[in-house]
Amino acid sequence: MPKTWIDPPKVLNDAELKLVDVYNTLVKTLDESGDDLEPFERRNALKAVAALWQVMNGLDLDPGHLYDIGA
Amino acid sequence: MDRAQLSLPPTYYPEPIEPTILQRGGAMPDSPFWNKRHETMPRDELEALQVHKLRHLVEWANERVPYHAKRLSDAGVTADSIQSLDDLRRLPFMTREEWMRSQVEHPPFGPILAAPENDAIRYHMTSGTTGRTPIRVLDSMKDWEWIAEMWCYGFWGFGVRPSDTVFFAFSYGTFVGFWGAHYACEKIGCLVLPGGNMTTEARVKQIVDMKATVVCSTPTYALRMAQEAHKLGIDLANGPVKRLILSGEPAGSIPATKKLIEDQWGAVAGDTAGMTELGTIMVFECSEQPGGTHIIEPHFIEEVVDPVSAEPVGYGEQGERVVTSFGRGFIPVLRYRTRDLVVKVPADRCSCGRTLDIYEGGIVGRVDDMKLVRGTNVYPRAVEAIVREFTEVDEFQIHLYTAEGIRDEIEVLVEIPDADADANSILEKIGSELSEAHEGLRFGVRKVDNDSLPRFELKAKRLNDEREVVGGAGERKKA
């Protein structure tokens, strides 16, 4: 029987932590201020956050989905 | 820092970016793994991760897709009730028939989308291996990045690196095929050569002219290109290509076919398999070439069940793949009956260090590929495995027909272009080996004119069933 899920005591290194922060910043910006961005700003930021989502997902950080912000 | 702390407001502000010139393949560490933690995770942690992701998937499908919510509710399944992988069996199966029917009833995509159509950036459809109605799918920007990410596990795992030049012998249409692989190679940093809308001759010439080091195609088309190169007087075996990434047909893991491809190209060939219903690959062969394909288990749960009883089968037993996918949120896929036949074996069959289980021999066939000929089961893959042992055979076709209005007959048509080859002896040997492998069933083996059999770019169709009577039980085909 597999064990049930518990948050493992996983340690991220400094570089990974920076990526997490960048991701969070991008998501927050798009969610709260997306309408204030020019098309080139918003669409390129969405591309970036879609790519960074793969890092969050690859680290199993439960990034959920991004459809509500357009990615 | 642990996970709980990661939800804190971001506090990192990067330093101003200094102008730099980034070189392809710069300082990236040359790990054999794309995501080492995922690919070498202990099995108990991997299963725990799958349970965790399954809960999220059930929660997501339940919230966003009424079609799934009803099915889950009818089965009494909630996210909270999932405690182990055993609970997966409480979820109802999805079938292709249901999916197709739902699209007919609620065109064009059926009631299965978890986000508005407007949020999608891409449409694809199945190539139609089985069934009349294609499956239509949509994906978002984030989903497409994930689709490419799965291919990255495969390409990187087979040794593709930023310094590679990758040629895609692929037509770039609505069939999803190598689209994700193309983006994966761009992500890895390779130079990508998109070989759509080209003749076979033009493709072969471009591979050589551009010094491609990796070629992606179906197994059948890899052989087709090798034939064309031979005609053009191009020596592929001493050319620049070092790796072939194969997909789209089971033949990528048939040893005889694979050896033929590797010999003709002077390169190693790695098998992959995916499906439009997932948008990407779920298995890949690593550079150790263990005779099978690793399952990307951090992103998929792959069950193997008896195709008739739907009961799980164990390691080493052949059964039908049932897939649950965590990555594509736009169309949640839970317990999808794929009709693919596989044999799962433990990860330690391979020496690469991955803890990801393996499908021995890749996709070994399709549940609906099997033909009953005078009481004997015949799988096209098994026939190919024998015919490809004979390197003199350039192309072949399996032909089923009704003799004297009543009797099933099976013959194999072969092209043997080498005028110096002893064709009669080869035909006799093929017939003998086929019969021996099929409980004594008599196979006719006939030589046909060169270039008279069809060639294929995508999925090959080498079985031509013209029987009026099928199954040897007197059942006549409906007109």
XYZ file of C-alpha atoms in Angstrom:
550
model
C 0.000 0.000 0.000
C 1.407 3.410 -0.883
C 1.610 5.941 1.920
C -0.860 8.783 1.847
C 0.473 12.130 0.735
C 2.211 14.364 3.203
C 4.157 17.444 2.290
C 7.718 16.185 2.167
C 10.465 18.168 3.885
C 11.770 19.154 0.502
C 14.340 21.888 0.269
C 14.575 24.073 -2.779
C 17.857 25.635 -3.664
C 18.280 29.388 -4.040
C 17.933 29.324 -7.809
C 14.700 27.316 -7.595
C 13.339 29.684 -4.969
C 13.999 32.594 -7.288
C 12.005 30.885 -10.009
C 9.140 30.320 -7.594
C 9.160 33.999 -6.708
C 9.247 35.074 -10.342
C 6.356 32.746 -11.098
C 4.306 34.051 -8.191
C 5.028 37.618 -9.230
C 3.961 36.975 -12.792
C 0.745 35.213 -11.816
C -0.139 37.938 -9.331
C 0.578 40.660 -11.866
C -1.505 39.025 -14.585
C -4.337 38.264 -12.200
C -4.526 41.693 -10.546
C -3.188 44.048 -13.190
C -3.467 42.225 -16.497
C -5.858 44.845 -17.856
C -3.256 47.539 -17.268
C -0.776 45.874 -19.577
C -0.251 46.563 -23.249
C -0.929 43.596 -25.574
C 2.780 42.916 -26.021
C 3.284 42.997 -22.268
C 0.357 40.816 -21.355
C 0.731 38.146 -24.024
C 4.475 37.757 -23.510
C 3.979 37.584 -19.759
C 1.401 34.837 -20.306
C 3.879 32.906 -22.432
C 6.454 33.258 -19.683
C 4.103 32.135 -16.954
C 2.989 29.140 -19.040
C 6.639 28.113 -19.335
C 7.382 28.700 -15.664
C 4.300 26.651 -14.750
C 6.254 23.655 -16.055
C 8.972 24.343 -13.490
C 6.440 24.608 -10.669
C 4.731 21.448 -11.878
C 8.069 19.669 -12.279
C 8.866 20.542 -8.671
C 5.401 19.230 -7.629
C 4.414 22.539 -6.096
C 0.729 22.169 -7.047
C 0.499 25.139 -9.393
C -3.096 24.348 -10.317
C -4.274 25.725 -13.656
C -3.903 29.082 -15.348
C -6.997 29.297 -17.542
C -8.553 32.040 -15.453
C -5.666 34.365 -16.219
C -5.612 33.351 -19.868
C -2.802 30.790 -20.067
C 12.275 26.350 2.742
C 9.401 23.891 2.679
C 6.264 23.926 0.566
C 4.125 25.709 3.127
C 6.373 28.717 3.016
C 6.174 28.929 -0.744
C 2.748 30.528 -0.545
C 4.224 33.586 1.160
C 4.078 36.776 -0.867
C 6.999 37.013 -3.275
C 9.859 39.084 -1.992
C 12.473 38.492 -4.619
C 13.368 41.302 -6.948
C 15.941 40.414 -9.542
C 19.028 42.481 -10.146
C 19.042 44.421 -13.424
C 19.858 42.107 -16.298
C 23.340 42.520 -17.696
C 23.567 42.200 -21.479
C 25.053 38.809 -22.313
C 25.342 36.534 -25.288
C 23.766 33.191 -24.527
C 25.170 30.299 -26.517
C 23.188 27.255 -27.432
C 23.966 24.485 -24.997
C 25.949 26.869 -22.806
C 26.541 25.851 -19.240
C 23.632 23.446 -18.883
C 24.720 20.381 -16.868
C 24.704 17.237 -18.986
C 22.475 15.142 -16.784
C 21.056 11.996 -18.391
C 17.695 13.061 -16.937
C 15.376 15.885 -17.951
C 13.898 16.000 -14.421
C 16.131 13.852 -12.248
C 13.931 14.027 -9.158
C 10.880 12.851 -11.105
C 12.714 10.177 -13.019
C 14.569 8.636 -10.079
C 11.936 9.062 -7.369
C 11.560 6.052 -5.044
C 8.454 4.066 -5.955
C 6.641 4.743 -2.686
C 7.121 8.495 -3.132
C 6.046 8.231 -6.746
C 2.829 6.454 -5.807
C 2.162 9.012 -3.098
C 2.659 11.773 -5.648
C 0.221 10.066 -8.012
C -2.398 9.783 -5.263
C -1.917 13.452 -4.452
C -2.282 14.471 -8.095
C -5.252 12.166 -8.584
C -7.098 13.937 -5.786
C -6.449 17.281 -7.457
C -7.558 15.931 -10.823
C -10.803 14.529 -9.448
C -11.462 17.804 -7.647
C -10.780 19.786 -10.831
C -12.934 17.559 -13.055
C -15.727 17.592 -10.513
C -15.726 21.374 -10.243
C -15.288 22.260 -13.903
C -16.824 19.495 -16.015
C -20.454 18.544 -15.293
C -20.033 15.458 -17.472
C -17.317 14.166 -15.156
C -19.089 15.412 -12.037
C -22.090 13.219 -12.788
C -19.959 10.194 -13.561
C -17.949 10.663 -10.373
C -21.077 11.254 -8.326
C -22.718 8.121 -9.765
C -19.624 6.158 -8.741
C -19.581 7.738 -5.279
C -16.112 9.161 -5.779
C -14.948 12.420 -4.208
C -11.445 13.815 -4.070
C -11.300 13.339 -0.312
C -12.242 9.697 -0.600
C -9.109 8.881 -2.588
C -6.555 7.524 -0.145
C -4.450 5.219 -2.273
C -3.973 4.110 -5.871
C -6.376 1.263 -5.155
C -9.114 3.907 -5.029
C -8.458 4.648 -8.680
C -10.439 1.521 -9.514
C -13.563 3.147 -8.092
C -13.505 5.693 -10.926
C -15.532 4.785 -14.023
C -13.704 4.071 -17.267
C -13.818 6.543 -20.120
C -14.060 4.956 -23.558
C -13.443 6.293 -26.996
C -16.986 5.344 -27.985
C -18.433 7.484 -25.171
C -16.122 10.346 -26.085
C -17.098 10.190 -29.764
C -20.785 9.916 -28.895
C -20.573 12.917 -26.573
C -19.062 14.950 -29.414
C -21.853 13.932 -31.761
C -24.457 14.900 -29.175
C -22.702 18.128 -28.159
C -20.647 19.185 -31.170
C -17.926 19.930 -31.811
C -16.030 19.048 -28.617
C -18.568 17.344 -26.370
C -19.294 18.284 -22.751
C -15.753 17.594 -21.612
C -14.035 20.978 -21.616
C -12.876 22.357 -18.270
C -12.372 25.887 -19.608
C -14.090 28.099 -22.183
C -13.232 27.399 -25.815
C -11.991 30.996 -26.080
C -9.114 30.165 -23.719
C -7.741 27.561 -26.129
C -4.946 28.342 -28.533
C -4.865 25.132 -30.503
C -7.120 22.504 -32.110
C -6.181 18.957 -33.098
C -7.968 15.756 -34.013
C -7.207 12.050 -34.057
C -5.771 10.439 -37.155
C -8.471 7.791 -37.156
C -6.741 4.517 -36.321
C -10.027 3.263 -34.917
C -13.592 4.434 -35.394
C -15.248 6.710 -37.857
C -15.573 9.927 -35.888
C -12.329 11.692 -34.997
C -11.749 12.886 -31.443
C -11.398 16.663 -31.391
C -9.310 18.361 -28.738
C -8.427 21.857 -27.552
C -5.505 23.025 -25.478
C -4.364 26.219 -23.819
C -0.985 27.922 -23.809
C 0.016 26.272 -20.544
C -1.182 22.867 -21.742
C 0.935 23.187 -24.866
C 3.992 23.932 -22.786
C 3.220 20.750 -20.839
C 2.750 18.757 -24.047
C 6.241 19.824 -25.122
C 7.559 19.125 -21.629
C 6.572 15.451 -21.903
C 8.457 15.159 -25.181
C 11.474 16.733 -23.459
C 11.617 13.768 -21.054
C 11.827 11.514 -24.114
C 14.241 13.468 -26.287
C 16.597 14.315 -23.451
C 16.399 10.755 -22.128
C 17.447 9.408 -25.527
C 20.433 11.726 -25.649
C 19.209 14.702 -27.688
C 21.053 17.849 -26.629
C 21.105 21.583 -27.516
C 23.912 21.026 -30.000
C 21.728 18.725 -32.115
C 20.076 19.594 -35.412
C 16.697 17.860 -35.572
C 14.770 17.139 -38.756
C 11.030 16.435 -38.540
C 9.637 14.284 -41.361
C 6.132 15.314 -40.460
C 3.317 17.024 -42.309
C 2.313 19.567 -39.599
C -1.453 19.306 -39.929
C -4.352 18.759 -37.540
C -2.959 15.350 -36.551
C -0.982 16.168 -33.400
C 1.909 13.800 -34.287
C 5.276 15.482 -33.761
C 3.983 19.001 -33.050
C 4.848 18.710 -29.367
C 8.213 17.185 -30.211
C 9.019 20.174 -32.416
C 8.396 22.553 -29.520
C 10.315 20.279 -27.170
C 13.383 20.510 -29.374
C 13.092 24.294 -29.492
C 12.805 24.266 -25.691
C 15.892 22.068 -25.382
C 17.746 24.465 -27.640
C 18.234 22.327 -30.741
C 18.238 23.694 -34.258
C 14.914 22.498 -35.649
C 14.335 21.675 -39.330
C 10.583 21.450 -39.977
C 10.210 19.023 -42.877
C 6.550 19.523 -43.742
C 5.172 19.706 -47.276
C 8.238 18.098 -48.853
C 8.773 15.095 -51.076
C 10.690 12.193 -49.646
C 13.588 13.019 -51.961
C 13.674 16.622 -50.749
C 13.585 15.485 -47.141
C 16.483 13.088 -47.569
C 18.524 15.734 -49.325
C 17.820 18.317 -46.640
C 18.771 15.889 -43.870
C 22.136 15.415 -45.532
C 22.652 19.019 -46.689
C 21.810 20.474 -43.277
C 23.757 17.772 -41.439
C 20.815 16.773 -39.261
C 21.967 14.701 -36.301
C 18.480 13.599 -35.242
C 15.551 12.564 -37.451
C 11.969 12.155 -36.242
C 9.466 10.055 -38.190
C 7.284 6.989 -38.071
C 9.203 3.697 -38.305
C 7.657 3.049 -41.694
C 8.730 6.410 -43.037
C 12.254 5.988 -41.671
C 12.504 2.923 -43.896
C 10.910 4.796 -46.794
C 13.503 7.580 -46.518
C 16.275 4.993 -46.387
C 14.943 3.435 -49.593
C 14.878 6.851 -51.232
C 18.424 7.597 -50.088
C 19.565 4.321 -51.615
C 17.968 5.293 -54.939
C 19.671 8.677 -54.788
C 23.014 7.087 -54.066
C 23.195 8.648 -50.608
C 24.983 6.604 -47.958
C 22.902 7.361 -44.853
C 24.784 4.864 -42.719
C 27.893 7.020 -42.956
C 26.000 10.291 -42.780
C 25.483 12.807 -39.976
C 22.373 11.268 -38.372
C 23.132 9.734 -34.984
C 19.646 9.273 -33.552
C 16.160 8.543 -34.849
C 13.129 9.263 -32.699
C 10.265 7.054 -33.806
C 6.580 7.420 -33.051
C 3.120 6.740 -34.446
C 3.351 2.973 -34.916
C 4.205 -0.039 -32.727
C 7.067 -0.954 -35.054
C 9.493 1.341 -33.198
C 9.891 -1.426 -30.630
C 9.756 -4.461 -32.943
C 13.374 -5.665 -32.716
C 13.714 -6.721 -36.367
C 12.197 -3.498 -37.707
C 14.243 -1.398 -35.350
C 17.464 -3.193 -36.305
C 16.688 -2.698 -39.984
C 16.149 1.023 -39.421
C 19.300 1.345 -37.320
C 21.390 -0.531 -39.883
C 20.122 1.529 -42.797
C 20.643 4.845 -41.025
C 23.784 3.956 -39.101
C 22.072 5.482 -36.069
C 20.330 4.418 -32.880
C 16.524 4.436 -32.894
C 14.397 5.310 -29.881
C 10.720 4.480 -29.603
C 8.064 6.818 -28.208
C 4.286 6.561 -28.067
C 1.580 9.103 -27.486
C -2.011 9.801 -28.376
C -4.152 12.740 -29.381
C -6.428 12.100 -26.399
C -3.465 13.074 -24.192
C -1.891 15.524 -26.632
C 1.563 14.115 -26.077
C 3.678 11.062 -25.343
C 3.311 9.037 -22.195
C 6.254 6.673 -22.786
C 9.758 6.917 -24.187
C 12.799 4.747 -24.709
C 15.924 5.920 -22.901
C 19.446 5.820 -24.288
C 20.100 2.481 -22.592
C 17.569 0.954 -25.017
C 16.111 -1.601 -22.599
C 13.816 -3.126 -25.203
C 10.884 -1.079 -24.054
C 9.634 2.343 -23.104
C 9.640 4.064 -19.715
C 6.288 5.420 -18.538
C 6.352 9.095 -17.489
C 4.644 8.185 -14.248
C 4.893 11.521 -12.409
C 2.483 12.835 -15.068
C 0.363 9.781 -15.825
C -1.089 6.757 -14.110
C -0.935 3.820 -16.483
C -3.009 0.797 -15.477
C -2.934 -2.482 -17.393
C -6.166 -4.473 -17.412
C -7.594 -7.546 -19.045
C -9.348 -6.225 -22.180
C -12.418 -8.401 -21.535
C -12.856 -8.505 -17.760
C -11.210 -5.110 -17.083
C -9.494 -6.679 -14.068
C -5.907 -5.545 -13.466
C -3.122 -7.786 -14.719
C 0.299 -8.073 -13.134
C 3.826 -7.343 -14.246
C 4.767 -9.384 -17.290
C 1.197 -10.039 -18.412
C -0.247 -8.540 -21.559
C -3.246 -6.288 -21.134
C -4.896 -3.070 -22.223
C -3.509 0.344 -21.254
C -5.801 2.543 -19.202
C -4.470 6.064 -18.758
C -5.138 8.892 -16.336
C -3.408 12.158 -17.214
C -2.475 14.923 -14.807
C -1.047 17.489 -17.159
C -3.728 18.559 -19.581
C -6.280 20.539 -17.639
C -8.432 21.656 -20.556
C -9.714 18.122 -21.122
C -9.384 16.018 -17.967
C -8.702 12.391 -18.868
C -9.568 9.865 -16.175
C -9.169 6.114 -16.678
C -9.308 6.197 -20.469
C -9.453 2.774 -22.139
C -6.861 3.140 -24.885
C -7.262 -0.287 -26.620
C -3.440 -0.408 -26.766
C -1.936 -3.731 -25.719
C 1.108 -3.585 -23.441
C 3.213 -5.662 -21.058
C 4.380 -3.699 -18.025
C 7.626 -4.703 -16.309
C 9.460 -3.130 -13.363
C 11.803 -0.206 -13.861
C 14.857 -2.211 -12.837
C 14.772 -4.021 -16.169
C 16.702 -0.989 -17.334
C 20.113 0.061 -16.079
C 19.567 3.782 -16.661
C 18.657 4.548 -13.047
C 15.099 5.653 -13.725
C 12.486 4.303 -11.355
C 9.803 4.607 -14.010
C 8.217 1.302 -15.012
C 8.598 0.033 -18.555
C 6.330 -1.229 -21.303
C 8.345 -4.164 -22.582
C 8.324 -4.017 -26.362
C 6.502 -0.661 -26.314
C 2.928 -0.762 -27.557
C 2.667 -4.367 -28.672
C -0.594 -4.026 -30.586
C -4.197 -2.902 -30.491
C -7.053 -4.834 -28.960
C -8.973 -4.375 -32.188
C -6.004 -5.236 -34.470
C -6.308 -8.954 -33.836
C -7.632 -11.015 -36.739
C -9.083 -14.476 -36.330
C -8.048 -16.640 -39.270
C -9.326 -20.220 -39.289
C -9.392 -20.183 -35.501
C -5.917 -18.698 -35.043
C -5.240 -15.228 -33.657
C -3.077 -13.143 -35.986
C -1.606 -9.809 -34.903
C -0.111 -7.607 -37.650
C 2.781 -6.727 -35.359
C 3.734 -10.385 -34.963
C 3.733 -10.818 -38.727
C 5.903 -7.724 -39.156
C 8.360 -8.982 -36.542
C 9.013 -12.036 -38.707
C 8.921 -10.427 -42.142
C 11.410 -7.729 -41.079
C 13.924 -10.410 -40.157
C 14.396 -10.750 -43.918
C 16.301 -7.648 -44.879
C 15.792 -8.363 -48.589
C 12.118 -7.454 -48.151
C 11.600 -3.792 -48.937
C 7.862 -3.533 -48.279
C 5.048 -5.918 -47.437
C 1.297 -6.192 -47.005
C -0.901 -8.702 -45.194
C -3.838 -9.721 -47.365
C -6.879 -11.545 -46.008
C -9.446 -12.896 -48.459
C -12.170 -15.473 -48.825
C -11.362 -18.488 -50.974
C -14.036 -20.478 -52.765
C -16.672 -18.305 -51.161
C -16.229 -19.811 -47.735
C -12.660 -20.182 -46.456
C -10.440 -17.566 -44.746
C -7.049 -17.258 -46.356
C -4.067 -15.143 -45.382
C -1.156 -14.217 -47.579
C 1.760 -11.860 -47.270
C 2.742 -9.854 -50.324
C 6.382 -8.829 -50.400
C 8.627 -6.711 -52.557
C 12.168 -8.034 -53.022
C 13.937 -5.486 -55.226
C 17.369 -7.140 -55.250
C 17.461 -9.120 -58.492
C 20.314 -11.234 -57.144
C 18.370 -12.381 -54.077
C 17.061 -15.949 -54.024
C 13.421 -14.874 -53.851
C 11.908 -18.356 -53.867
C 13.987 -19.426 -50.911
C 13.110 -16.232 -49.009
C 9.388 -16.683 -49.676
C 9.550 -20.254 -48.464
C 11.402 -19.315 -45.274
C 9.005 -16.480 -44.452
C 6.012 -18.779 -44.946
C 7.569 -21.432 -42.778
C 8.407 -19.057 -39.926
C 4.995 -17.405 -40.023
C 3.293 -20.773 -39.873
C 5.496 -21.934 -37.024
C 4.645 -18.798 -35.016
C 0.902 -19.212 -35.641
C 0.016 -22.730 -34.564
C 0.684 -24.151 -38.015
C -1.607 -21.706 -39.826
C -0.805 -21.743 -43.546
C 0.389 -18.385 -44.887
C 0.728 -17.763 -48.576
C 3.778 -15.614 -49.314
C 3.882 -13.996 -52.734
C 6.409 -11.738 -54.453
C 4.889 -8.679 -56.082
C 6.293 -6.034 -58.393
C 8.677 -3.473 -56.924
C 6.965 -0.250 -55.811
C 3.515 -1.824 -56.245
C 2.637 -1.766 -52.517
C 1.565 1.453 -50.819
C 4.097 3.570 -48.902
C 3.170 5.593 -45.834
C 4.292 8.780 -44.140
C 2.177 8.536 -41.009
C 0.520 5.436 -39.622
C 1.096 2.523 -41.972
C -1.867 0.347 -42.938
C -0.327 -2.924 -44.040
C -3.347 -5.106 -43.470
C -5.869 -5.434 -46.260
C -8.880 -7.456 -45.108
C -11.043 -8.337 -48.097
C -12.784 -11.314 -46.580
C -16.417 -11.893 -47.299
C -16.497 -14.304 -44.389
C -14.730 -13.278 -41.193
C -13.639 -15.231 -38.153
C -14.055 -18.659 -39.732
C -17.506 -18.975 -38.171
C -19.541 -18.341 -41.263
C -20.284 -14.730 -40.376
C -20.493 -12.685 -43.546
C -19.401 -9.107 -43.693
C -22.220 -6.649 -44.050
C -22.261 -5.014 -47.439
